[in-house]
PDB file of C-alpha atoms in Angstrom:
ATOM      1  CA  MET A   1       0.098   0.300  -0.085  1.00 56.00           C
ATOM      2  CA  THR A   2       1.572   3.082  -0.865  1.00 48.00           C
ATOM      3  CA  THR A   3      -2.084   5.948  -0.861  1.00 54.00           C
ATOM      4  CA  GLY A   4      -0.878   8.780   1.621  1.00 59.00           C
ATOM      5  CA  THR A   5      -4.641   8.798   2.499  1.00 79.00           C
ATOM      6  CA  ARG A   6      -5.608   7.276   6.308  1.00 85.00           C
ATOM      7  CA  PRO A   7      -7.475   3.749   5.102  1.00 92.00           C
ATOM      8  CA  ARG A   8     -10.746   2.528   5.700  1.00 97.00           C
ATOM      9  CA  ILE A   9     -10.092  -0.912   6.928  1.00 98.00           C
ATOM     10  CA  ALA A  10     -13.014  -3.707   7.223  1.00 98.00           C
ATOM     11  CA  LEU A  11     -11.711  -6.768  10.158  1.00 98.00           C
ATOM     12  CA  SER A  12     -12.041 -10.099  10.014  1.00 98.00           C
ATOM     13  CA  LEU A  13     -11.345 -11.218  13.234  1.00 98.00           C
ATOM     14  CA  GLY A  14     -11.379 -15.749  13.545  1.00 95.00           C
ATOM     15  CA  SER A  15     -11.929 -18.669  15.690  1.00 93.00           C
ATOM     16  CA  GLY A  16      -8.937 -19.712  18.233  1.00 89.00           C
ATOM     17  CA  GLY A  17     -10.353 -18.895  21.921  1.00 89.00           C
ATOM     18  CA  ALA A  18      -7.975 -17.609  23.679  1.00 93.00           C
ATOM     19  CA  ARG A  19      -5.732 -17.208  21.383  1.00 94.00           C
ATOM     20  CA  GLY A  20      -8.838 -14.315  20.911  1.00 96.00           C
ATOM     21  CA  TYR A  21      -6.683 -11.757  23.259  1.00 98.00           C
ATOM     22  CA  ALA A  22      -4.599 -11.167  19.601  1.00 98.00           C
ATOM     23  CA  HIS A  23      -7.420 -10.024  18.371  1.00 98.00           C
ATOM     24  CA  ILE A  24      -7.171  -6.780  20.962  1.00 98.00           C
ATOM     25  CA  GLY A  25      -3.406  -6.781  19.960  1.00 98.00           C
ATOM     26  CA  VAL A  26      -4.048  -5.908  16.469  1.00 98.00           C
ATOM     27  CA  ILE A  27      -7.254  -3.174  17.361  1.00 98.00           C
ATOM     28  CA  ASP A  28      -4.410  -1.400  19.411  1.00 98.00           C
ATOM     29  CA  GLU A  29      -1.404  -0.908  16.150  1.00 98.00           C
ATOM     30  CA  ILE A  30      -5.093  -0.464  14.202  1.00 98.00           C
ATOM     31  CA  GLU A  31      -5.813   2.525  15.992  1.00 97.00           C
ATOM     32  CA  ARG A  32      -2.537   3.441  16.894  1.00 97.00           C
ATOM     33  CA  ARG A  33      -1.811   3.702  12.966  1.00 96.00           C
ATOM     34  CA  GLY A  34      -5.041   6.671  13.024  1.00 96.00           C
ATOM     35  CA  TRP A  35      -6.378   3.979  10.317  1.00 97.00           C
ATOM     36  CA  GLU A  36     -10.624   4.190  10.201  1.00 97.00           C
ATOM     37  CA  ILE A  37     -11.958   0.676  11.156  1.00 98.00           C
ATOM     38  CA  VAL A  38     -15.559   1.299   9.588  1.00 98.00           C
ATOM     39  CA  GLY A  39     -17.224  -2.596   9.475  1.00 98.00           C
ATOM     40  CA  VAL A  40     -16.115  -6.168  11.858  1.00 98.00           C
ATOM     41  CA  ALA A  41     -17.417  -9.247  11.339  1.00 98.00           C
ATOM     42  CA  GLY A  42     -16.281 -12.829  13.779  1.00 97.00           C
ATOM     43  CA  ALA A  43     -16.851 -15.234  15.012  1.00 96.00           C
ATOM     44  CA  SER A  44     -15.954 -17.117  18.211  1.00 94.00           C
ATOM     45  CA  MET A  45     -13.760 -14.623  20.210  1.00 95.00           C
ATOM     46  CA  GLY A  46     -13.801 -12.457  17.257  1.00 97.00           C
ATOM     47  CA  ALA A  47     -16.507 -11.758  17.351  1.00 98.00           C
ATOM     48  CA  LEU A  48     -17.641 -11.236  20.881  1.00 97.00           C
ATOM     49  CA  VAL A  49     -13.686  -9.331  20.434  1.00 98.00           C
ATOM     50  CA  GLY A  50     -15.309  -7.045  17.791  1.00 98.00           C
ATOM     51  CA  GLY A  51     -18.030  -6.870  19.585  1.00 98.00           C
ATOM     52  CA  LEU A  52     -16.971  -4.691  22.282  1.00 98.00           C
ATOM     53  CA  TRP A  53     -15.124  -2.365  19.984  1.00 98.00           C
ATOM     54  CA  ALA A  54     -18.070  -1.831  18.010  1.00 98.00           C
ATOM     55  CA  ALA A  55     -20.174  -1.218  21.759  1.00 98.00           C
ATOM     56  CA  GLY A  56     -17.104   0.694  23.418  1.00 97.00           C
ATOM     57  CA  GLY A  57     -16.775  -1.285  25.680  1.00 98.00           C
ATOM     58  CA  LEU A  58     -13.342  -2.857  24.887  1.00 98.00           C
ATOM     59  CA  PRO A  59     -11.362  -1.593  27.381  1.00 98.00           C
ATOM     60  CA  ALA A  60     -13.330  -2.054  30.156  1.00 98.00           C
ATOM     61  CA  TYR A  61     -13.186  -5.766  28.606  1.00 97.00           C
ATOM     62  CA  ARG A  62      -9.298  -5.791  28.458  1.00 98.00           C
ATOM     63  CA  GLU A  63      -9.321  -4.154  32.442  1.00 97.00           C
ATOM     64  CA  TRP A  64     -10.859  -6.493  33.254  1.00 96.00           C
ATOM     65  CA  VAL A  65      -8.659  -9.953  31.218  1.00 97.00           C
ATOM     66  CA  GLU A  66      -6.046  -8.448  32.379  1.00 97.00           C
ATOM     67  CA  GLY A  67      -6.253  -8.375  35.113  1.00 95.00           C
ATOM     68  CA  MET A  68      -7.473 -12.480  35.932  1.00 93.00           C
ATOM     69  CA  SER A  69      -5.455 -14.837  37.613  1.00 92.00           C
ATOM     70  CA  ARG A  70      -6.155 -18.968  36.930  1.00 89.00           C
ATOM     71  CA  ARG A  71      -7.701 -18.505  39.388  1.00 88.00           C
ATOM     72  CA  ASP A  72     -10.334 -16.042  39.374  1.00 88.00           C
ATOM     73  CA  VAL A  73     -10.233 -18.118  35.493  1.00 86.00           C
ATOM     74  CA  LEU A  74     -11.863 -20.699  37.574  1.00 81.00           C
ATOM     75  CA  ARG A  75     -14.498 -18.709  39.868  1.00 80.00           C
ATOM     76  CA  MET A  76     -15.609 -17.908  35.865  1.00 78.00           C
ATOM     77  CA  MET A  77     -16.671 -21.587  34.831  1.00 75.00           C
ATOM     78  CA  ASP A  78     -20.080 -22.310  36.065  1.00 65.00           C
ATOM     79  CA  PRO A  79     -19.950 -26.184  34.948  1.00 62.00           C
ATOM     80  CA  ALA A  80     -23.335 -27.170  33.040  1.00 57.00           C
ATOM     81  CA  PHE A  81     -24.118 -31.134  34.463  1.00 53.00           C
ATOM     82  CA  LYS A  82     -26.677 -31.123  31.585  1.00 56.00           C
ATOM     83  CA  GLY A  83     -26.396 -30.796  28.415  1.00 56.00           C
ATOM     84  CA  ALA A  84     -23.652 -31.357  25.966  1.00 57.00           C
ATOM     85  CA  GLY A  85     -20.765 -28.716  27.212  1.00 55.00           C
ATOM     86  CA  ALA A  86     -18.753 -28.741  30.387  1.00 60.00           C
ATOM     87  CA  ILE A  87     -19.266 -25.054  31.640  1.00 68.00           C
ATOM     88  CA  ARG A  88     -22.429 -23.196  30.648  1.00 66.00           C
ATOM     89  CA  ALA A  89     -20.842 -19.444  30.060  1.00 73.00           C
ATOM     90  CA  ASP A  90     -23.613 -18.187  31.821  1.00 82.00           C
ATOM     91  CA  ARG A  91     -20.640 -16.356  34.580  1.00 86.00           C
ATOM     92  CA  ILE A  92     -18.903 -14.806  31.805  1.00 89.00           C
ATOM     93  CA  MET A  93     -21.400 -13.722  30.239  1.00 90.00           C
ATOM     94  CA  GLN A  94     -22.954 -11.141  32.975  1.00 93.00           C
ATOM     95  CA  ARG A  95     -19.507  -9.614  33.056  1.00 94.00           C
ATOM     96  CA  ILE A  96     -19.333  -9.474  29.094  1.00 96.00           C
ATOM     97  CA  ASP A  97     -22.746  -7.975  29.187  1.00 95.00           C
ATOM     98  CA  GLN A  98     -22.732  -5.263  32.110  1.00 96.00           C
ATOM     99  CA  ILE A  99     -19.982  -4.165  30.073  1.00 97.00           C
ATOM    100  CA  LEU A 100     -22.510  -3.881  26.551  1.00 97.00           C
ATOM    101  CA  GLY A 101     -25.173  -2.785  28.465  1.00 94.00           C
ATOM    102  CA  GLY A 102     -27.890  -4.100  26.588  1.00 94.00           C
ATOM    103  CA  ARG A 103     -26.627  -2.688  23.592  1.00 96.00           C
ATOM    104  CA  VAL A 104     -28.261  -3.867  20.176  1.00 97.00           C
ATOM    105  CA  ILE A 105     -26.879  -4.773  16.858  1.00 98.00           C
ATOM    106  CA  GLU A 106     -28.500  -2.316  15.344  1.00 97.00           C
ATOM    107  CA  ASP A 107     -27.661   0.801  17.187  1.00 96.00           C
ATOM    108  CA  LEU A 108     -23.321  -0.752  16.578  1.00 97.00           C
ATOM    109  CA  PRO A 109     -22.038   3.250  14.956  1.00 97.00           C
ATOM    110  CA  VAL A 110     -20.160   0.467  12.400  1.00 97.00           C
ATOM    111  CA  PRO A 111     -21.988  -3.005  10.484  1.00 97.00           C
ATOM    112  CA  TYR A 112     -21.117  -5.685  13.290  1.00 98.00           C
ATOM    113  CA  THR A 113     -21.253  -9.566  12.263  1.00 98.00           C
ATOM    114  CA  ALA A 114     -20.993 -12.107  14.403  1.00 97.00           C
ATOM    115  CA  ILE A 115     -20.753 -15.233  13.134  1.00 96.00           C
ATOM    116  CA  ALA A 116     -22.306 -18.968  14.444  1.00 95.00           C
ATOM    117  CA  THR A 117     -22.882 -22.404  13.722  1.00 93.00           C
ATOM    118  CA  ASP A 118     -26.250 -24.345  13.891  1.00 94.00           C
ATOM    119  CA  LEU A 119     -25.700 -27.783  13.394  1.00 91.00           C
ATOM    120  CA  LEU A 120     -28.701 -29.012  13.389  1.00 92.00           C
ATOM    121  CA  SER A 121     -29.802 -27.367   9.607  1.00 92.00           C
ATOM    122  CA  GLN A 122     -25.718 -27.450   9.542  1.00 91.00           C
ATOM    123  CA  SER A 123     -24.885 -24.270   8.786  1.00 92.00           C
ATOM    124  CA  GLU A 124     -24.021 -20.551   9.178  1.00 93.00           C
ATOM    125  CA  VAL A 125     -26.677 -18.258  11.219  1.00 95.00           C
ATOM    126  CA  TRP A 126     -25.355 -14.344  10.712  1.00 96.00           C
ATOM    127  CA  PHE A 127     -26.039 -12.223  14.132  1.00 97.00           C
ATOM    128  CA  THR A 128     -26.311  -8.777  12.319  1.00 97.00           C
ATOM    129  CA  SER A 129     -29.286  -7.725  14.246  1.00 96.00           C
ATOM    130  CA  GLY A 130     -30.722  -7.566  18.055  1.00 97.00           C
ATOM    131  CA  PRO A 131     -28.754  -8.088  21.687  1.00 97.00           C
ATOM    132  CA  ILE A 132     -24.724  -7.989  21.186  1.00 98.00           C
ATOM    133  CA  VAL A 133     -24.993  -9.885  24.374  1.00 96.00           C
ATOM    134  CA  GLU A 134     -26.764 -13.041  22.839  1.00 95.00           C
ATOM    135  CA  ALA A 135     -24.829 -13.043  19.094  1.00 96.00           C
ATOM    136  CA  ILE A 136     -21.791 -13.412  21.189  1.00 96.00           C
ATOM    137  CA  ARG A 137     -23.147 -16.291  23.246  1.00 94.00           C
ATOM    138  CA  ALA A 138     -23.729 -18.334  20.795  1.00 93.00           C
ATOM    139  CA  SER A 139     -21.200 -17.311  18.448  1.00 94.00           C
ATOM    140  CA  ILE A 140     -18.586 -18.606  20.902  1.00 89.00           C
ATOM    141  CA  ALA A 141     -19.927 -22.294  21.359  1.00 85.00           C
ATOM    142  CA  ILE A 142     -16.806 -24.316  20.812  1.00 79.00           C
ATOM    143  CA  PRO A 143     -18.031 -27.542  21.089  1.00 73.00           C
ATOM    144  CA  MET A 144     -17.426 -30.017  23.972  1.00 66.00           C
ATOM    145  CA  VAL A 145     -16.887 -26.827  26.490  1.00 74.00           C
ATOM    146  CA  PHE A 146     -19.509 -24.144  26.052  1.00 78.00           C
ATOM    147  CA  THR A 147     -22.457 -24.886  26.099  1.00 80.00           C
ATOM    148  CA  PRO A 148     -24.769 -24.673  23.006  1.00 83.00           C
ATOM    149  CA  ILE A 149     -27.750 -22.399  23.113  1.00 85.00           C
ATOM    150  CA  GLN A 150     -31.305 -23.414  21.513  1.00 87.00           C
ATOM    151  CA  ARG A 151     -32.576 -20.422  19.646  1.00 87.00           C
ATOM    152  CA  ASP A 152     -36.195 -20.363  17.499  1.00 87.00           C
ATOM    153  CA  GLY A 153     -35.885 -23.806  16.444  1.00 91.00           C
ATOM    154  CA  ARG A 154     -32.011 -23.670  16.146  1.00 92.00           C
ATOM    155  CA  LEU A 155     -28.699 -25.792  18.193  1.00 91.00           C
ATOM    156  CA  LEU A 156     -26.523 -22.916  17.439  1.00 91.00           C
ATOM    157  CA  ALA A 157     -22.755 -22.838  18.230  1.00 89.00           C
ATOM    158  CA  ASP A 158     -19.019 -22.437  17.866  1.00 89.00           C
ATOM    159  CA  GLY A 159     -18.907 -20.673  14.684  1.00 87.00           C
ATOM    160  CA  GLY A 160     -14.978 -21.080  13.352  1.00 87.00           C
ATOM    161  CA  ILE A 161     -16.595 -24.640  12.229  1.00 88.00           C
ATOM    162  CA  LEU A 162     -18.124 -23.736   9.617  1.00 88.00           C
ATOM    163  CA  ASN A 163     -16.565 -19.931   9.209  1.00 91.00           C
ATOM    164  CA  PRO A 164     -13.333 -20.359  11.007  1.00 91.00           C
ATOM    165  CA  VAL A 165     -12.329 -16.346   9.321  1.00 94.00           C
ATOM    166  CA  PRO A 166     -15.151 -14.129   8.025  1.00 94.00           C
ATOM    167  CA  VAL A 167     -14.642 -12.056   5.160  1.00 95.00           C
ATOM    168  CA  ILE A 168     -17.917 -12.340   3.021  1.00 93.00           C
ATOM    169  CA  PRO A 169     -19.464 -10.990   5.048  1.00 95.00           C
ATOM    170  CA  LEU A 170     -17.761  -8.017   4.721  1.00 96.00           C
ATOM    171  CA  ALA A 171     -18.546  -7.769   1.276  1.00 92.00           C
ATOM    172  CA  SER A 172     -20.269  -5.696   1.061  1.00 93.00           C
ATOM    173  CA  VAL A 173     -19.078  -3.146   3.970  1.00 96.00           C
ATOM    174  CA  ARG A 174     -17.080   0.107   2.383  1.00 95.00           C
ATOM    175  CA  ALA A 175     -13.861  -0.064   2.677  1.00 97.00           C
ATOM    176  CA  ASP A 176      -9.953   0.138   1.189  1.00 96.00           C
ATOM    177  CA  ALA A 177      -8.525  -2.875   2.382  1.00 96.00           C
ATOM    178  CA  ILE A 178     -10.244  -6.200   4.648  1.00 97.00           C
ATOM    179  CA  ILE A 179      -7.762  -7.159   7.107  1.00 98.00           C
ATOM    180  CA  ALA A 180      -8.446 -10.927   8.852  1.00 97.00           C
ATOM    181  CA  VAL A 181      -7.152 -12.675  11.212  1.00 97.00           C
ATOM    182  CA  ASN A 182      -6.331 -15.756  11.742  1.00 94.00           C
ATOM    183  CA  LEU A 183      -6.049 -17.538  15.580  1.00 92.00           C
ATOM    184  CA  ALA A 184      -5.053 -20.458  13.741  1.00 87.00           C
ATOM    185  CA  GLY A 185      -1.633 -20.009  11.902  1.00 87.00           C
ATOM    186  CA  ASN A 186       1.799 -22.130  11.902  1.00 83.00           C
ATOM    187  CA  ALA A 187       2.666 -23.428  15.006  1.00 75.00           C
ATOM    188  CA  ARG A 188       5.736 -21.465  16.293  1.00 63.00           C
ATOM    189  CA  GLY A 189       7.657 -25.380  16.803  1.00 43.00           C
ATOM    190  CA  GLY A 190       5.765 -27.574  14.027  1.00 39.00           C
ATOM    191  CA  ASN A 191       3.239 -29.151  15.414  1.00 36.00           C
ATOM    192  CA  ALA A 192       4.949 -31.316  18.113  1.00 33.00           C
ATOM    193  CA  PRO A 193       3.322 -31.592  21.566  1.00 34.00           C
ATOM    194  CA  GLY A 194       3.347 -29.419  24.851  1.00 35.00           C
ATOM    195  CA  PRO A 195       6.142 -29.191  27.124  1.00 35.00           C
ATOM    196  CA  PRO A 196       6.652 -32.978  28.365  1.00 34.00           C
ATOM    197  CA  VAL A 197       7.419 -33.866  31.926  1.00 33.00           C
ATOM    198  CA  ASP A 198      10.875 -32.973  33.312  1.00 35.00           C
ATOM    199  CA  PRO A 199      12.713 -36.069  33.954  1.00 34.00           C
ATOM    200  CA  ALA A 200      15.035 -34.482  36.411  1.00 39.00           C
ATOM    201  CA  SER A 201      11.733 -32.709  38.217  1.00 35.00           C
ATOM    202  CA  GLY A 202       9.476 -34.650  36.783  1.00 35.00           C
ATOM    203  CA  THR A 203       7.523 -31.515  36.921  1.00 30.00           C
ATOM    204  CA  PHE A 204       5.251 -29.614  34.568  1.00 28.00           C
ATOM    205  CA  SER A 205       6.942 -25.552  33.543  1.00 31.00           C
ATOM    206  CA  ARG A 206       2.933 -24.898  35.091  1.00 30.00           C
ATOM    207  CA  LEU A 207       2.086 -20.907  33.923  1.00 29.00           C
ATOM    208  CA  ARG A 208       3.272 -21.972  30.019  1.00 31.00           C
ATOM    209  CA  LEU A 209       0.904 -25.668  30.566  1.00 31.00           C
ATOM    210  CA  PRO A 210      -2.058 -24.780  27.917  1.00 34.00           C
ATOM    211  CA  ALA A 211      -5.322 -26.021  29.108  1.00 35.00           C
ATOM    212  CA  PHE A 212      -5.340 -28.382  26.282  1.00 33.00           C
ATOM    213  CA  HIS A 213      -1.967 -29.778  27.208  1.00 34.00           C
ATOM    214  CA  VAL A 214      -3.723 -30.612  31.210  1.00 33.00           C
ATOM    215  CA  ALA A 215      -4.438 -34.012  30.598  1.00 31.00           C
ATOM    216  CA  GLU A 216      -8.947 -34.447  30.455  1.00 37.00           C
ATOM    217  CA  PRO A 217      -9.192 -35.015  34.690  1.00 42.00           C
ATOM    218  CA  GLY A 218      -8.126 -31.510  34.500  1.00 47.00           C
ATOM    219  CA  LEU A 219     -11.069 -30.179  33.026  1.00 48.00           C
ATOM    220  CA  VAL A 220     -13.104 -32.720  35.856  1.00 46.00           C
ATOM    221  CA  SER A 221     -10.182 -31.194  38.241  1.00 53.00           C
ATOM    222  CA  MET A 222     -11.565 -27.191  37.416  1.00 51.00           C
ATOM    223  CA  ILE A 223     -14.121 -28.182  37.192  1.00 48.00           C
ATOM    224  CA  THR A 224     -15.203 -29.775  40.257  1.00 50.00           C
ATOM    225  CA  ASP A 225     -12.379 -27.413  41.811  1.00 55.00           C
ATOM    226  CA  ARG A 226     -15.524 -24.894  41.236  1.00 50.00           C
ATOM    227  CA  LEU A 227     -18.040 -26.244  43.111  1.00 47.00           C
ATOM    228  CA  ARG A 228     -15.348 -26.770  45.946  1.00 53.00           C
ATOM    229  CA  SER A 229     -14.637 -22.454  45.382  1.00 52.00           C
ATOM    230  CA  ARG A 230     -17.683 -21.852  46.487  1.00 48.00           C
ATOM    231  CA  GLY A 231     -17.041 -22.989  50.021  1.00 50.00           C
ATOM    232  CA  GLU A 232     -13.510 -21.140  49.930  1.00 38.00           C
ATOM    233  CA  GLY A 233     -11.430 -24.869  49.018  1.00 45.00           C
ATOM    234  CA  ASP A 234      -7.462 -24.436  48.124  1.00 43.00           C
ATOM    235  CA  VAL A 235      -8.258 -23.405  44.476  1.00 42.00           C
ATOM    236  CA  ASP A 236      -4.441 -23.500  43.682  1.00 45.00           C
ATOM    237  CA  ALA A 237      -4.291 -26.405  45.007  1.00 42.00           C
ATOM    238  CA  ALA A 238      -6.263 -28.403  42.495  1.00 38.00           C
ATOM    239  CA  VAL A 239      -5.175 -26.516  39.817  1.00 40.00           C
ATOM    240  CA  GLU A 240      -0.801 -27.378  40.257  1.00 41.00           C
ATOM    241  CA  ALA A 241      -2.635 -30.824  40.893  1.00 36.00           C
ATOM    242  CA  ALA A 242      -4.464 -30.481  37.779  1.00 38.00           C
ATOM    243  CA  ALA A 243      -1.315 -29.142  35.788  1.00 38.00           C
ATOM    244  CA  VAL A 244       0.383 -32.255  37.181  1.00 37.00           C
ATOM    245  CA  ALA A 245      -1.549 -34.966  35.556  1.00 41.00           C
ATOM    246  CA  PRO A 246      -0.193 -37.894  33.813  1.00 43.00           C
ATOM    247  CA  GLY A 247       1.029 -36.537  30.452  1.00 50.00           C
ATOM    248  CA  GLY A 248      -0.164 -37.829  26.909  1.00 54.00           C
ATOM    249  CA  ILE A 249      -2.736 -36.623  24.059  1.00 57.00           C
ATOM    250  CA  SER A 250      -6.213 -36.338  26.515  1.00 55.00           C
ATOM    251  CA  THR A 251      -9.973 -37.129  25.018  1.00 55.00           C
ATOM    252  CA  LEU A 252     -10.101 -32.518  24.819  1.00 58.00           C
ATOM    253  CA  ASP A 253      -5.799 -32.720  22.525  1.00 61.00           C
ATOM    254  CA  VAL A 254      -7.703 -34.564  20.245  1.00 61.00           C
ATOM    255  CA  ILE A 255     -11.251 -32.938  20.062  1.00 61.00           C
ATOM    256  CA  ASP A 256      -9.532 -29.582  19.927  1.00 65.00           C
ATOM    257  CA  ARG A 257      -7.214 -30.303  16.988  1.00 65.00           C
ATOM    258  CA  SER A 258      -9.242 -32.049  15.197  1.00 62.00           C
ATOM    259  CA  LEU A 259     -11.258 -29.124  14.730  1.00 67.00           C
ATOM    260  CA  GLN A 260      -7.983 -27.474  14.333  1.00 67.00           C
ATOM    261  CA  THR A 261      -7.860 -29.309  11.136  1.00 65.00           C
ATOM    262  CA  LEU A 262     -11.197 -29.620   9.769  1.00 66.00           C
ATOM    263  CA  GLN A 263     -11.316 -25.444  10.070  1.00 66.00           C
ATOM    264  CA  ASN A 264      -7.813 -24.543   8.430  1.00 68.00           C
ATOM    265  CA  SER A 265      -9.392 -27.062   5.361  1.00 66.00           C
ATOM    266  CA  VAL A 266     -12.628 -24.470   5.389  1.00 70.00           C
ATOM    267  CA  GLN A 267     -10.640 -21.529   5.952  1.00 71.00           C
ATOM    268  CA  ARG A 268      -8.267 -22.225   3.862  1.00 72.00           C
ATOM    269  CA  TYR A 269     -11.619 -23.303   0.245  1.00 67.00           C
ATOM    270  CA  ARG A 270     -13.301 -20.123   1.708  1.00 72.00           C
ATOM    271  CA  LEU A 271     -10.514 -17.858   1.382  1.00 74.00           C
ATOM    272  CA  ALA A 272      -9.590 -18.761  -2.085  1.00 70.00           C
ATOM    273  CA  GLY A 273     -12.173 -17.333  -3.387  1.00 73.00           C
ATOM    274  CA  TYR A 274     -12.569 -13.743  -1.730  1.00 82.00           C
ATOM    275  CA  PRO A 275      -8.657 -13.300  -0.281  1.00 89.00           C
ATOM    276  CA  PRO A 276      -8.664 -10.283   2.288  1.00 93.00           C
ATOM    277  CA  ASP A 277      -6.168  -7.863   1.969  1.00 95.00           C
ATOM    278  CA  VAL A 278      -4.060  -8.293   4.570  1.00 96.00           C
ATOM    279  CA  MET A 279      -3.836 -11.724   6.571  1.00 95.00           C
ATOM    280  CA  VAL A 280      -2.962 -11.076  10.044  1.00 97.00           C
ATOM    281  CA  ASN A 281      -1.302 -14.755  11.922  1.00 95.00           C
ATOM    282  CA  VAL A 282      -1.802 -15.990  14.776  1.00 95.00           C
ATOM    283  CA  PRO A 283       0.418 -19.796  15.789  1.00 93.00           C
ATOM    284  CA  SER A 284      -1.722 -21.999  16.902  1.00 87.00           C
ATOM    285  CA  ASP A 285       0.032 -22.838  19.449  1.00 88.00           C
ATOM    286  CA  ALA A 286       1.060 -19.584  21.534  1.00 91.00           C
ATOM    287  CA  CYS A 287      -1.424 -20.699  24.366  1.00 89.00           C
ATOM    288  CA  GLY A 288      -3.891 -23.090  24.750  1.00 82.00           C
ATOM    289  CA  THR A 289      -7.659 -22.126  23.228  1.00 81.00           C
ATOM    290  CA  LEU A 290      -8.651 -21.985  27.353  1.00 82.00           C
ATOM    291  CA  ASP A 291      -5.955 -20.099  28.686  1.00 90.00           C
ATOM    292  CA  PHE A 292      -7.697 -17.462  30.144  1.00 92.00           C
ATOM    293  CA  HIS A 293      -5.470 -16.074  32.590  1.00 94.00           C
ATOM    294  CA  ARG A 294      -2.710 -15.046  29.751  1.00 96.00           C
ATOM    295  CA  ALA A 295      -4.544 -12.198  28.314  1.00 97.00           C
ATOM    296  CA  THR A 296      -1.659  -9.625  28.505  1.00 97.00           C
ATOM    297  CA  GLU A 297       0.916 -11.576  26.877  1.00 97.00           C
ATOM    298  CA  LEU A 298      -1.483 -12.815  23.906  1.00 98.00           C
ATOM    299  CA  ILE A 299      -2.664  -8.381  23.318  1.00 98.00           C
ATOM    300  CA  GLY A 300       1.693  -8.126  23.398  1.00 97.00           C
ATOM    301  CA  LEU A 301       1.922 -10.412  20.067  1.00 98.00           C
ATOM    302  CA  GLY A 302      -1.341  -9.533  18.569  1.00 98.00           C
ATOM    303  CA  SER A 303       0.196  -6.283  18.246  1.00 98.00           C
ATOM    304  CA  ALA A 304       3.467  -7.547  17.165  1.00 97.00           C
ATOM    305  CA  LEU A 305       1.954  -9.457  14.223  1.00 98.00           C
ATOM    306  CA  ALA A 306       0.423  -7.045  13.482  1.00 98.00           C
ATOM    307  CA  ARG A 307       3.051  -4.535  13.390  1.00 97.00           C
ATOM    308  CA  GLU A 308       4.920  -7.005  10.522  1.00 97.00           C
ATOM    309  CA  ALA A 309       2.348  -7.750   7.722  1.00 97.00           C
ATOM    310  CA  PHE A 310       0.914  -3.462   8.551  1.00 97.00           C
ATOM    311  CA  ASP A 311       4.890  -2.459   7.801  1.00 95.00           C
ATOM    312  CA  ALA A 312       4.720  -5.015   4.694  1.00 94.00           C
ATOM    313  CA  TRP A 313       1.473  -3.703   3.351  1.00 92.00           C
ATOM    314  CA  GLU A 314       2.521  -0.273   3.694  1.00 87.00           C
ATOM    315  CA  ASP A 315       5.608  -1.055   2.040  1.00 84.00           C
ATOM    316  CA  GLY A 316       4.534  -2.967  -0.426  1.00 75.00           C
ATOM    317  CA  PRO A 317       3.082  -2.497  -4.140  1.00 64.00           C
ATOM    318  CA  ALA A 318       0.110  -0.089  -4.884  1.00 55.00           C
TER     319      ALA A 318
END
C-alpha cells in the first residue's frame, strides 16, 4: 500500500479460544496508525472482541481480563451437569453483558456480524441484529466446552466450525482494505505436542501449560474445584494437581486438534474465493484454547504480529 490517505478498514476476526486476545493487540495497532475501522465480522472470540470494540466496551473488557489470574478464571467457570458441554459460561456472559449495557447490533456505529453454526441444519447463522450479548454467546460455544444454545428452533454453536475467519460478511462494507486475523497460523514449533514432563524434576512448566495439554482429568478437576471454591476451598492446590496430571494426549486435545484441522481446511477453501488484503497469522500454539489467564501476553503478541504484517503491506506495491 502506497496511498497517503487514511485507510478505511473492514476487520475479520477469527476463532481460536484464548488466542483471541491477540485481536485486541491487532486493533491497538490499527488505531495506533490512525486507520479507521468501518466494519467488523467475527467468529467465536472474534465475535466477542469485535462486538465489544464496536460497542465501545473493549477498554473495560481489557482491564478485566488483564487482571485475571488462573484462580479468577476458575472462579468464572460454571459447570453444566446436563447438556452438551462442560461449561455454561453464564457468569462470563453476565460480566460481558454488564460491559455492553444491553446494546443491540442495530445501534452500533459500524456494521457488525457475529457468525454462529446451526448444528441442526449444518449451516452458518449471521447475527446482524438483536442483542450483542446473544450474538456473542451463540458464536463462542466451542463444542464439548461451552454448551450450545437453542434459539428459534436452532442449536447454535461456535461460528468457527464453518467459518473460522469470516471475510464474506464484509463484502458489502465500503472499505479500502480487508484485514483478517487468523488464530490458527503455523505453529511456531511445528506440530509438536505440549511441554513434556522434565525427567529430572518430574514437573511441568505450569505457567506455560496450555489448558488443552492438561490431561482430560484436568478439566474435570477445574470444574470440580469451581464448586469447591464456593466454600472457599483451596483453588490453587487443585490447579497444581491438574497441571501435573499424567501426560499423554487427552480427549479434549483430540477434539481441539480435530477442530483445527477441519477449520483450516474450510478456511483455505473460503479465503481462496475471497481473500483479505492483509492476513495477520497468530500461531496455533501461542497458547491453549482455554488459557484465558494470559491476556496481557497475547495482546502483546497480537500487536507485534500486526505491526509486522502492516509494515509489509504499507511497504508493498500499490
